[in-house]
Coordinates of C-alpha atoms in Angstrom, one line a residue:
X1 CA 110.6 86.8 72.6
X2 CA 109.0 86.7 75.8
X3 CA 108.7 83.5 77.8
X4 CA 105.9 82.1 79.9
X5 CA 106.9 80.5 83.5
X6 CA 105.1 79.2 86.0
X7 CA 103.4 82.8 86.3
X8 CA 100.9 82.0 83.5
X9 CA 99.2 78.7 85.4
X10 CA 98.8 80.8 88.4
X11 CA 96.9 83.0 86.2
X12 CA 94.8 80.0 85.2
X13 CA 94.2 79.2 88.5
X14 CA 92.6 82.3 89.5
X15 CA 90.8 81.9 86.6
X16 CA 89.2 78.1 87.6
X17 CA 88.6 79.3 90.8
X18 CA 86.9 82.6 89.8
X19 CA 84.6 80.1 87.6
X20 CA 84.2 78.0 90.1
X21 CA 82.9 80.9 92.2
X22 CA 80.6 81.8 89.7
X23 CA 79.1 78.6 88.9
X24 CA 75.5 78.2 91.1
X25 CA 75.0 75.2 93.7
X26 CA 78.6 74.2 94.3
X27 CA 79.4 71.2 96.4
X28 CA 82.7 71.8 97.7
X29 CA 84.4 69.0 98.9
X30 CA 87.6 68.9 100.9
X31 CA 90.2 65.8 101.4
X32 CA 93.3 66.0 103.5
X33 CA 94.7 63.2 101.9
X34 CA 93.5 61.8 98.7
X35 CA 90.4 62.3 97.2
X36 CA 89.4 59.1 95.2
X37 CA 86.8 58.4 93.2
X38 CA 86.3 54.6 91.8
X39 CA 85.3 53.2 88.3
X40 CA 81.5 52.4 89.2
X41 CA 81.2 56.0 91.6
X42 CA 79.8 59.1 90.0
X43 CA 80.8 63.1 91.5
X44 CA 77.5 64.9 92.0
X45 CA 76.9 67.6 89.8
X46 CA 79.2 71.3 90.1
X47 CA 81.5 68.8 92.2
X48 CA 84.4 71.3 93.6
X49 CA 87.4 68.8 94.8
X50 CA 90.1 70.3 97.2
X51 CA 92.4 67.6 97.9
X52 CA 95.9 66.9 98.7
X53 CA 96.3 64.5 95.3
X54 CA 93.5 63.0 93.3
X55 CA 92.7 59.9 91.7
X56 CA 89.2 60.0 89.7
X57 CA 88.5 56.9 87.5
X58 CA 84.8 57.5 87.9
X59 CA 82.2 59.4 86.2
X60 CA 81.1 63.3 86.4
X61 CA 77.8 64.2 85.2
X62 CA 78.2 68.0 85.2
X63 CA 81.0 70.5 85.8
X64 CA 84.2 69.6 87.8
X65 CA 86.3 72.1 90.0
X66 CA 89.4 70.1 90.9
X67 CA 92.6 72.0 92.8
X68 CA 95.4 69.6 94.3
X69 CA 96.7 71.6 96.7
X70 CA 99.7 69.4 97.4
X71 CA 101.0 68.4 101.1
X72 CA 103.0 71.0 103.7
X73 CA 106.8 71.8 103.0
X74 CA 107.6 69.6 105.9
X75 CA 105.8 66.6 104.3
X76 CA 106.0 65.3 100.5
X77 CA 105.4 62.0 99.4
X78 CA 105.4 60.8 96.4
X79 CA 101.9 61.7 94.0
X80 CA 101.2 65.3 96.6
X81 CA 99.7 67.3 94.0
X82 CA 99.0 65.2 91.2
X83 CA 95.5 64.7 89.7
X84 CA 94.7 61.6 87.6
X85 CA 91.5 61.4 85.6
X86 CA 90.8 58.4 84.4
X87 CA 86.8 58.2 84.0
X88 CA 84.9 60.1 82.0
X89 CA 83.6 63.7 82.5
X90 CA 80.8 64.9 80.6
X91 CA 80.8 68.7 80.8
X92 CA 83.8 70.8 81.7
X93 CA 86.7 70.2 83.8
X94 CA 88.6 73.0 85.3
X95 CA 92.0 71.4 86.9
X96 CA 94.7 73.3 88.9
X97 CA 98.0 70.4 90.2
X98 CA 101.3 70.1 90.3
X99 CA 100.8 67.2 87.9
X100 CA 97.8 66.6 85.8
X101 CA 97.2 63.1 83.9
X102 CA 94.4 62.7 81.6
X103 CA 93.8 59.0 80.2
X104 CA 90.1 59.5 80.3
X105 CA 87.7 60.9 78.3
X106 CA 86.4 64.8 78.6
X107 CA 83.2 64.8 76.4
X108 CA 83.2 69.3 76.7
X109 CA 85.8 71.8 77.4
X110 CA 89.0 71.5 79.4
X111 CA 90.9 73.6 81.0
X112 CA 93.9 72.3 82.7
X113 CA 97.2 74.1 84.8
X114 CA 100.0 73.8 86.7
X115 CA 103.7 72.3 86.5
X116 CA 102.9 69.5 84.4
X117 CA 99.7 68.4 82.1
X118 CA 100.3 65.0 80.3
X119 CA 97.7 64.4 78.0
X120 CA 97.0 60.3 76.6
X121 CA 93.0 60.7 76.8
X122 CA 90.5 62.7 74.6
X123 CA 89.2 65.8 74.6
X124 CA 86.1 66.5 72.4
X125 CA 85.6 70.1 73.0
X126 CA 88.3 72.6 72.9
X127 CA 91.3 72.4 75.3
X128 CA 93.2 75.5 77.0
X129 CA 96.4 74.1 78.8
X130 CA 99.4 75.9 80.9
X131 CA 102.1 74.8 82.5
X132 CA 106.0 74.3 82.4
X133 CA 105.8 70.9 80.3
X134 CA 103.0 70.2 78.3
X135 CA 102.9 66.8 76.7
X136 CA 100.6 65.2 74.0
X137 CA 101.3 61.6 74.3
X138 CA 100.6 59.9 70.1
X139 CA 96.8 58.6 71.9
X140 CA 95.8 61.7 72.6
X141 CA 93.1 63.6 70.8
X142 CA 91.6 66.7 71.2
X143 CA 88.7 67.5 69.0
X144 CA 88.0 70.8 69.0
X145 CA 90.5 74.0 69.5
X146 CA 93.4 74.0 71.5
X147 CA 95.4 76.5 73.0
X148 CA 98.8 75.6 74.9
X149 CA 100.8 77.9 77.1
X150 CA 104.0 76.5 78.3
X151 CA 107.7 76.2 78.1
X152 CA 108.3 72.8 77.0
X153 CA 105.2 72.3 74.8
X154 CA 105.5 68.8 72.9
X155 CA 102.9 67.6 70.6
X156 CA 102.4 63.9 69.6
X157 CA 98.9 63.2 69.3
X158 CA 96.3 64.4 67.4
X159 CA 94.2 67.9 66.8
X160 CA 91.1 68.1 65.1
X161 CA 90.5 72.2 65.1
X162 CA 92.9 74.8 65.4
X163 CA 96.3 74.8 67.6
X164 CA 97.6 77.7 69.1
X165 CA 100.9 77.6 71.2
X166 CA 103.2 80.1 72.8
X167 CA 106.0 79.2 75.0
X168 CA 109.8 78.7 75.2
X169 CA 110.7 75.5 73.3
X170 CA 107.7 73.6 70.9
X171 CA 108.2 70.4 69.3
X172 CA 105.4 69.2 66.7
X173 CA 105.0 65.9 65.8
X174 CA 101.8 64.6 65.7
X175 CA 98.3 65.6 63.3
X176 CA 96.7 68.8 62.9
X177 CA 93.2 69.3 60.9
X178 CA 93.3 73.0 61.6
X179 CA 95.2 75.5 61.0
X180 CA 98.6 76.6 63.5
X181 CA 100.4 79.2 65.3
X182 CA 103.1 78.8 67.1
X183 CA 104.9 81.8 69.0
X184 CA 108.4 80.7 70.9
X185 CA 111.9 81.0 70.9
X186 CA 112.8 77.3 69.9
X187 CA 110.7 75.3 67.4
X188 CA 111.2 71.7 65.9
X189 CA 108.9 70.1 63.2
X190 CA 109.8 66.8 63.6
X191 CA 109.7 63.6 60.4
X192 CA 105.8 62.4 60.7
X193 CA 104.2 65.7 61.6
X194 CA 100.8 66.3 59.7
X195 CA 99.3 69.9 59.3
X196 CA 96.1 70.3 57.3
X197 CA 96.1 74.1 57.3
X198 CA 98.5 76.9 57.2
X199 CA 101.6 76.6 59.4
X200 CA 102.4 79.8 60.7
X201 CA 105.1 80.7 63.1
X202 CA 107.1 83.3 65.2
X203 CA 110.1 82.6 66.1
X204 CA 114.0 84.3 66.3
X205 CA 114.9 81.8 63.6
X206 CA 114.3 80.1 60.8
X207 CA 112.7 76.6 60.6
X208 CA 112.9 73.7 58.1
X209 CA 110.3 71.4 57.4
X210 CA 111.5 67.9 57.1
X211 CA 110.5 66.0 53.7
X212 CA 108.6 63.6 56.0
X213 CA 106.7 66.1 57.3
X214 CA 103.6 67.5 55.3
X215 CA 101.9 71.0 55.6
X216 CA 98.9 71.5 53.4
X217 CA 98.4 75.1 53.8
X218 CA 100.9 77.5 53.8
X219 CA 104.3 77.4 55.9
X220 CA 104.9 80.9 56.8
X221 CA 107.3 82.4 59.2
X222 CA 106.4 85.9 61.0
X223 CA 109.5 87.8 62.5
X224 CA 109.0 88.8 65.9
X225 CA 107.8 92.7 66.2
X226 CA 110.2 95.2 66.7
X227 CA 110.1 97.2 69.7
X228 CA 108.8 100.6 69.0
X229 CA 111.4 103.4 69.3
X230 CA 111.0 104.6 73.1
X231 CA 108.6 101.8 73.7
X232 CA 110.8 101.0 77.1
X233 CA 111.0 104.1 78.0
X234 CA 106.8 104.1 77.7
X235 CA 106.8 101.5 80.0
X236 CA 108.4 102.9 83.1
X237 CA 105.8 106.0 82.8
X238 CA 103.0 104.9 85.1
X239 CA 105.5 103.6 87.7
X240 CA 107.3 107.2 86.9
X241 CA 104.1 109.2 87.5
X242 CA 102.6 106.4 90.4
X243 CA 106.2 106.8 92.4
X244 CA 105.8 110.8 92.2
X245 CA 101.9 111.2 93.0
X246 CA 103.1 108.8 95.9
X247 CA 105.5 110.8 97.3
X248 CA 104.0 113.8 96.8
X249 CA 101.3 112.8 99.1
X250 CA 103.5 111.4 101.9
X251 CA 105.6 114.9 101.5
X252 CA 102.5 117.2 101.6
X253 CA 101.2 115.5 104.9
X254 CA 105.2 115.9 106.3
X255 CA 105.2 119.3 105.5
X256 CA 101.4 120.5 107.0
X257 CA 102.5 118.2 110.2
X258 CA 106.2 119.1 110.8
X259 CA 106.5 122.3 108.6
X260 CA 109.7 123.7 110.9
X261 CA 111.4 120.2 110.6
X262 CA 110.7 119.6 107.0
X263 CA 111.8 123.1 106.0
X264 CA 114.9 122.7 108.6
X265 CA 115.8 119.7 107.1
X266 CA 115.8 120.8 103.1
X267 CA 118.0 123.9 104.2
X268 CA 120.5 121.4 106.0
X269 CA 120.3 119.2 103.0
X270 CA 121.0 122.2 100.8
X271 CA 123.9 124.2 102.8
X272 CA 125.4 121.2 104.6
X273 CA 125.0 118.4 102.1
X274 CA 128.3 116.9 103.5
X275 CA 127.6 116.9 107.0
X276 CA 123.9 115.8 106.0
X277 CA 125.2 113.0 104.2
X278 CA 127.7 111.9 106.4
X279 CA 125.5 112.0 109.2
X280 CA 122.9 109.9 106.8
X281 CA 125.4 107.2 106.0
X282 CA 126.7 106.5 109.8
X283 CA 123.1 106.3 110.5
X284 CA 122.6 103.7 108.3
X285 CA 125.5 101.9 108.8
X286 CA 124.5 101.6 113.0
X287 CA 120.7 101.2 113.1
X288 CA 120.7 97.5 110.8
X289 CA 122.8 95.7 113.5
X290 CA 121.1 97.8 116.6
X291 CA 117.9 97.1 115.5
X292 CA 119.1 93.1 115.2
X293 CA 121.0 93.1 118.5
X294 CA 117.4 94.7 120.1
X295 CA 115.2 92.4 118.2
X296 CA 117.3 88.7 119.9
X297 CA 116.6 90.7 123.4
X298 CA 113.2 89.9 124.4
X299 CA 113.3 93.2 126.5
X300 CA 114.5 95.7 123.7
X301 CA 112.3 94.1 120.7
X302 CA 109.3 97.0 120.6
X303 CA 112.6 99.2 120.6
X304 CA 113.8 97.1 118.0
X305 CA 110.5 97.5 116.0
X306 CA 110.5 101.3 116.3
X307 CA 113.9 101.9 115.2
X308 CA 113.4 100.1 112.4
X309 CA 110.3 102.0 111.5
X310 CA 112.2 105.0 112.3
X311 CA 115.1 103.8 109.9
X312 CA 112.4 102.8 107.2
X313 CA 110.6 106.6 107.4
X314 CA 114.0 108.4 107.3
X315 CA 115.0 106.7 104.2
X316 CA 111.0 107.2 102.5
X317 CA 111.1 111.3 103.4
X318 CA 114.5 111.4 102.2
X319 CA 113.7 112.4 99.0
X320 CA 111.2 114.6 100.2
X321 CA 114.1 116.4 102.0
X322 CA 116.1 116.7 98.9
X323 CA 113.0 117.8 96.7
X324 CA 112.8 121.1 98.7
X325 CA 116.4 121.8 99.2
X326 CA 115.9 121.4 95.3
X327 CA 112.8 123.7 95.5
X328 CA 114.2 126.2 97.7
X329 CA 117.6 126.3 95.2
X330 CA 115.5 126.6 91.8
X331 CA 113.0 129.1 93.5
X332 CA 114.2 131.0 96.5
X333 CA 111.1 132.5 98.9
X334 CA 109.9 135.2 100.3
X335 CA 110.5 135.3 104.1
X336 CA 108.9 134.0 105.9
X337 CA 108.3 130.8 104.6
X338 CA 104.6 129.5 104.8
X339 CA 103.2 125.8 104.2
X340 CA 102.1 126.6 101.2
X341 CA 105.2 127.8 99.6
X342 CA 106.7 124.6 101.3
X343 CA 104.8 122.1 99.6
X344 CA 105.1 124.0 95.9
X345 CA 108.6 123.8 96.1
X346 CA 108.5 119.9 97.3
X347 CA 106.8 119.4 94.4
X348 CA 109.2 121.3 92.1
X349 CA 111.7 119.6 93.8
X350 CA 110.3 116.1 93.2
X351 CA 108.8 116.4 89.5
X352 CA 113.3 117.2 89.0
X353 CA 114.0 114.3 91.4
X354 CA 112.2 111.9 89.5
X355 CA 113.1 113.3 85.7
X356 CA 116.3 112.7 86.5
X357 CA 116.0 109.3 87.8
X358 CA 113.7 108.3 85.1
X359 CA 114.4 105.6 83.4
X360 CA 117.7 104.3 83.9
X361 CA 119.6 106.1 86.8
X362 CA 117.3 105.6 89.5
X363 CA 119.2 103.3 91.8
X364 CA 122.0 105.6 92.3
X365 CA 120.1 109.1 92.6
X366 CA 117.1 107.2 95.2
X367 CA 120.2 106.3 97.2
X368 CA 122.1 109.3 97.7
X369 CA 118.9 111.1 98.3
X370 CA 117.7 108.8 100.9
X371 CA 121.3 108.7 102.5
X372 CA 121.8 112.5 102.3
X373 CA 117.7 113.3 103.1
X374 CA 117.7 111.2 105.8
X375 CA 121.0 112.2 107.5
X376 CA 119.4 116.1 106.9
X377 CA 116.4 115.2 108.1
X378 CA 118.3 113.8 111.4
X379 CA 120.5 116.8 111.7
X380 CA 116.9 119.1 111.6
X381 CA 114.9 117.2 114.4
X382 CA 117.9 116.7 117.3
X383 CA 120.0 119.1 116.1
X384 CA 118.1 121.9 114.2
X385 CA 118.9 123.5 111.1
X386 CA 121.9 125.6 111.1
X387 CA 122.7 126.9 107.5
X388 CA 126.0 127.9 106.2
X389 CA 126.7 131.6 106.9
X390 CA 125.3 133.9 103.9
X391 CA 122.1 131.4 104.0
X392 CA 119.3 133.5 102.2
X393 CA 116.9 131.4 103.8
X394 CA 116.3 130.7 107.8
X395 CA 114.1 127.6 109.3
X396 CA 110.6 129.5 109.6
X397 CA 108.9 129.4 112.8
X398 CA 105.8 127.9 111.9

């Protein structure tokens, strides 16, 4: 079962601020410290709030745009990134925090994210929460639908439409007109809990109802679905098929550049693949602490820079070496060699590279190409290509 982290409120905060975008004659209103409103003080309407904390026990006509942005890593007192709303809002509210507190009143929709959400207020329209810990205190009421997205989802108070949760552990314990649906790894009905419709869940295991606890509708568990045969295997496709287009491009512009050095270097890699890879590996193992030891000189640190990037370009074409010593092995040219038959066999080379790195093995063979591809590539640009005597094949002269 899959859980839902912290990632899923970021997603709800792109989503309040892509709204907030959208929404015509904004007033945007930024606080460095916190933004309060008091009980008699009403927000103008399509109020956008950027504030370290807030504190709004005051009244909003129209739409609200709230995001509590917290303080600096440096500085954290006590309340950075907490929203409390304790007035009444009479449209929508669209709330990004660390912690959000609602003992007010919501007369529309709300839609509320971030680490925590504790609910004790009211909610008349429908309600889309997500965060790590969702609470609904017994006071709370939401009138309308709600959907909850967290990992610790616990639910006290009362709903009047449907509920819909999915996270890691759910507790249910308060009143339910609607119908539910619950997807998580962990759930707990507790004594008291109150479901007017069907009950129906997804979880690893089974659930029992307490006697104390009443469902009305049905009480149906759903088993998880199983993964389709190959169905991870599926999934590394498009990064399969991205990674090779990817390459392919950087390997075609190598090879119409550099032609003599790429070919060079796939003909080292292919009749000196020890020497190659030796020469790769003591590369590797001296330019990390050179480039460090260049970088704490004030002097040496654009040298620094470039040997990194150096570093970081020998490992990339690496496996574009090995794909045309692969290409020149599996289909051996015509002399002399032309760009053209260069770049067909680089992609030969490649489309075997990656089959046999796909899906599992891709660590090991990306490493031992980029260590024996890089120390080829090396070998071809300050030493030139020398093949092993009987070589079919010399470095064309392009």
């Amino acid at each position: 079962m899959q859980r839902f982290p912290l990632c899923t409120p970021w997603a709800l905060a792109a989503w309040i601020w892509a709204g907030a975008a959208a929404a015509p004659a904004i007033h945007l209103q930024r606080t460095a410290g916190v933004f309060a409103v008091p009980a008699e003080s009403n927000l103008p309407p399509d109020t956008a709030v950027i504030a370290e904390s807030m504190d709004i026990a005051g009244n909003a006509e129209d739409d609200v745009f709230l995001l509590a942005t917290g303080a600096s890593a440096l500085r954290q007192p006590a309340g950075a990134g907490t929203i409390n709303l304790r007035g009444e809002c009479r449209n929508d509210v669209w709330a990004w925090g660390r912690r959000i507190n609602l003992t007010g009143v919501i007369h529309d929709h709300a839609r509320l994210g971030g680490f925590s959400v504790a609910l004790h207020g009211q909610v008349r329209g429908n309600a889309l929460l997500a965060a790590n810990n969702i609470h609904l205190a017994p006071p709370a009421i939401l009138a309308g639908n709600a959907q909850l997205f967290g990992e610790n989802v616990i639910c006290e108070g009362a709903v009047t439409g449907r509920l819909t949760i999915v996270g890691g552990k759910v507790t249910l314990a308060g009143h339910c007109g609607g119908d539910v649906a619950v997807k998580a790894q962990d759930l707990v009905i507790l004594p008291g809990a109150n479901i007017g419709g069907n009950l129906d869940y997804w979880t690893p295991r089974a659930v029992t109802l307490p006697a104390e606890a009443a469902v009305k509708g049905k009480f149906r568990r759903h088993k998880p679905p199983a993964a389709k045969p190959g169905g991870k295997l599926m999934a590394f496709l498009p990064l399969a098929i991205w990674g090779y287009l990817s390459a392919l491009c950087a390997g075609t512009l190598f090879v119409l550049c550099c032609p003599a050095t790429a070919a060079g270097a796939g003909l080292a890699a292919r009749h000196m693949p020890g020497r190659s890879a030796l020469t790769g590996m003591i590369w590797m193992a001296g330019a990390p602490p050179m480039v460090l030891l260049l970088a704490l000189s004030i002097i040496g640190l654009p040298t620094g820079l470039l040997l990194a990037a150096f570093t970081a370009m020998l490992i990339y074409l690496g496996k574009t070496v090995i794909a045309l010593a692969l290409g020149l092995l599996l289909l051996r040219p015509a002399i002399p060699i032309n760009r053209r038959m260069l770049i067909g066999r680089m992609a030969l080379g490649l489309a075997v590279l990656q089959a046999a790195a796909f899906p599992v093995s891709a660590m090991p063979i990306w490493l031992l190409a980029a260590l024996l591809g890089a120390g080829a590539l090396l070998r071809a640009i300050f030493g030139g290509a020398r093949p092993a005597p009987g070589g079919e094949v010399q470095p064309p002269a392009l």
